[in-house]
Short mmCIF file of C-alpha atoms in Angstrom, two decimals:
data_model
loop_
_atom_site.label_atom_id
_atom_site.label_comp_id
_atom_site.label_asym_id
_atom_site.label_seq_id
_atom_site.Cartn_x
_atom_site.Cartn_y
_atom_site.Cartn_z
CA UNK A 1 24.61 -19.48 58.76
CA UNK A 2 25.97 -16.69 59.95
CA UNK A 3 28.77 -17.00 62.74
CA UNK A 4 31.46 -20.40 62.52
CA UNK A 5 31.57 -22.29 66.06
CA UNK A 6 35.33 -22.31 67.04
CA UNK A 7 34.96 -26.21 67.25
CA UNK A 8 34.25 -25.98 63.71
CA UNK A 9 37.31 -24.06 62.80
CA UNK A 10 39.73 -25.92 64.89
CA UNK A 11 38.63 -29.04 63.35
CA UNK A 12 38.58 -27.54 59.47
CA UNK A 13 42.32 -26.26 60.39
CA UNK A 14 42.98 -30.44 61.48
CA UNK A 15 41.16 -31.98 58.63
CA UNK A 16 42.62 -29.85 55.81
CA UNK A 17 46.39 -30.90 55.41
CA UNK A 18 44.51 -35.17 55.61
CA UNK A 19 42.03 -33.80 52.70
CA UNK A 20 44.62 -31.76 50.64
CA UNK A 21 47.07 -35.16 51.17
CA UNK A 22 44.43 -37.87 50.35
CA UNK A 23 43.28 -35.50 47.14
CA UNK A 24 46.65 -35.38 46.15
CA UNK A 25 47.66 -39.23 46.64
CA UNK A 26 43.89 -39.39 44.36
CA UNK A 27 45.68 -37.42 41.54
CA UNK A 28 49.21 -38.93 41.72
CA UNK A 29 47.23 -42.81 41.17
CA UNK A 30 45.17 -41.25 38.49
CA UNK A 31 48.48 -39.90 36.89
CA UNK A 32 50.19 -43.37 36.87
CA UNK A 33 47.09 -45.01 35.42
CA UNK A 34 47.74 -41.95 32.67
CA UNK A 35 51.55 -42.78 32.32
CA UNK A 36 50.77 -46.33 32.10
CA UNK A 37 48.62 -46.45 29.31
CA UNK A 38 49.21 -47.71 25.88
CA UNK A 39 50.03 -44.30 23.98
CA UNK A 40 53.12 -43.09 23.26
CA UNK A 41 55.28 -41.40 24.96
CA UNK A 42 54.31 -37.83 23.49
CA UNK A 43 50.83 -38.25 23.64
CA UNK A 44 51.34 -39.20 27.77
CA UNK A 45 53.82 -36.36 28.27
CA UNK A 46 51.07 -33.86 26.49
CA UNK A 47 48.71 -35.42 28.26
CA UNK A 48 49.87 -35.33 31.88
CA UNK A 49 51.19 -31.73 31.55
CA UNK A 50 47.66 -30.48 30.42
CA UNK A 51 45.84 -32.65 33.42
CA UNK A 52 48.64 -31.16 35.79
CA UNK A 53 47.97 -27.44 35.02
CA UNK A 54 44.19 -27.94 35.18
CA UNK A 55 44.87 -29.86 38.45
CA UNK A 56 46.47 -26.79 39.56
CA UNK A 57 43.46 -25.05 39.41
CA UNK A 58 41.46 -26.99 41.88
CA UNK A 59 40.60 -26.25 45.43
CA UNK A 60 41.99 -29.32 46.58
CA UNK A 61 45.34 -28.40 45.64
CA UNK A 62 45.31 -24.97 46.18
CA UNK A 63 43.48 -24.36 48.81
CA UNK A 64 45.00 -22.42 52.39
CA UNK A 65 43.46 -21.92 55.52
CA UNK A 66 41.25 -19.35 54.37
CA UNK A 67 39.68 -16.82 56.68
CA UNK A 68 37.25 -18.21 58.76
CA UNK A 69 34.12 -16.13 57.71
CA UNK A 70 34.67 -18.08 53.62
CA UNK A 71 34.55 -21.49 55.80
CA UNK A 72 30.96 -22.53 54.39
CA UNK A 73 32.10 -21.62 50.32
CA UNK A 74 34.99 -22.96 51.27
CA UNK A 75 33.58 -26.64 52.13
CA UNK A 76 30.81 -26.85 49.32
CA UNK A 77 33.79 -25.95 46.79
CA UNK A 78 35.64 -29.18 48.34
CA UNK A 79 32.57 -31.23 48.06
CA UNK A 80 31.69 -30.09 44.70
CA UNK A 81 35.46 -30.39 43.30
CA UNK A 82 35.42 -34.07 44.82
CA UNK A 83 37.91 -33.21 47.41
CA UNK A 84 35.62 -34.29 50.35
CA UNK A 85 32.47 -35.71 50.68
CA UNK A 86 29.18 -34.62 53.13
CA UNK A 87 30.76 -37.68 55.04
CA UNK A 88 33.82 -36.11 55.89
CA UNK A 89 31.65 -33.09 57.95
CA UNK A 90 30.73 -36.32 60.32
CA UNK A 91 32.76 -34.56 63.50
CA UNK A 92 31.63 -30.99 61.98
CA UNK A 93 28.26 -29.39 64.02
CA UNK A 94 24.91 -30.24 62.78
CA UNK A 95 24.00 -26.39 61.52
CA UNK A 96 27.38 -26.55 59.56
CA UNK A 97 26.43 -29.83 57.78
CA UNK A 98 23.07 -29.02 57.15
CA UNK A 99 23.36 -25.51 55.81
CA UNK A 100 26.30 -27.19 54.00
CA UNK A 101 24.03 -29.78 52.39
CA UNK A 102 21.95 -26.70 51.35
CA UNK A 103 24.15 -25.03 49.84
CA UNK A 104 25.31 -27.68 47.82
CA UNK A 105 21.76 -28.67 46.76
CA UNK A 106 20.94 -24.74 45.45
CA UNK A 107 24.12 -25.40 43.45
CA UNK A 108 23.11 -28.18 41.85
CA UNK A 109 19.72 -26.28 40.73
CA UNK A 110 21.64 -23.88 39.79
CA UNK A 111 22.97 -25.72 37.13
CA UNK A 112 20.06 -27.58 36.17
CA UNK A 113 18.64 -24.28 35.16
#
């Protein structure tokens, strides 16, 4: 894939703030399960900080609008990371889900090798 349809990057601009929110509301749940738990208070505390800073780190989180030519890394990171799923290209053009899907499937040899 070489060139982005504008369609494409109009919608990406829309749907990322509703991905980055519906990640984050993902982490903050998985945090209270964390805080909730039977350890103590310490262990929690160490526990939460460490998941924080490596939560940092994700795309999800700190992901901008990007320039439009890194759109295609830029969505197989999301789907990778978990942020979004191939079902959340639905409204997306058929070349950019496909070539998406591609991508992500070379990744996953990748690793298997």
């Amino acid at each position: 894939m070489n060139q982005i349809e504008e369609k494409d990057w109009k919608l990406y601009r829309e749907k990322l703030p509703e991905w980055q929110e519906a990640y984050m509301e993902r982490l903050i749940k998985e945090y209270v399960e964390l805080l909730n738990s039977d350890k103590a208070a310490s262990e929690k505390f160490g526990a939460l900080d460490k998941r924080i800073r490596a939560d940092r780190q994700s795309l999800g989180v700190r992901i901008i609008e990007e320039r439009r030519s890194k759109l295609q890394n830029i969505l197989t990171g999301l789907i990778i990371e978990h942020v979004i799923s191939l079902d959340d290209l639905q409204d997306f053009s058929e070349e950019l889900r496909e070539s998406t899907s591609q991508w992500i499937q070379m990744y996953c040899k990748n690793l298997e090798s």
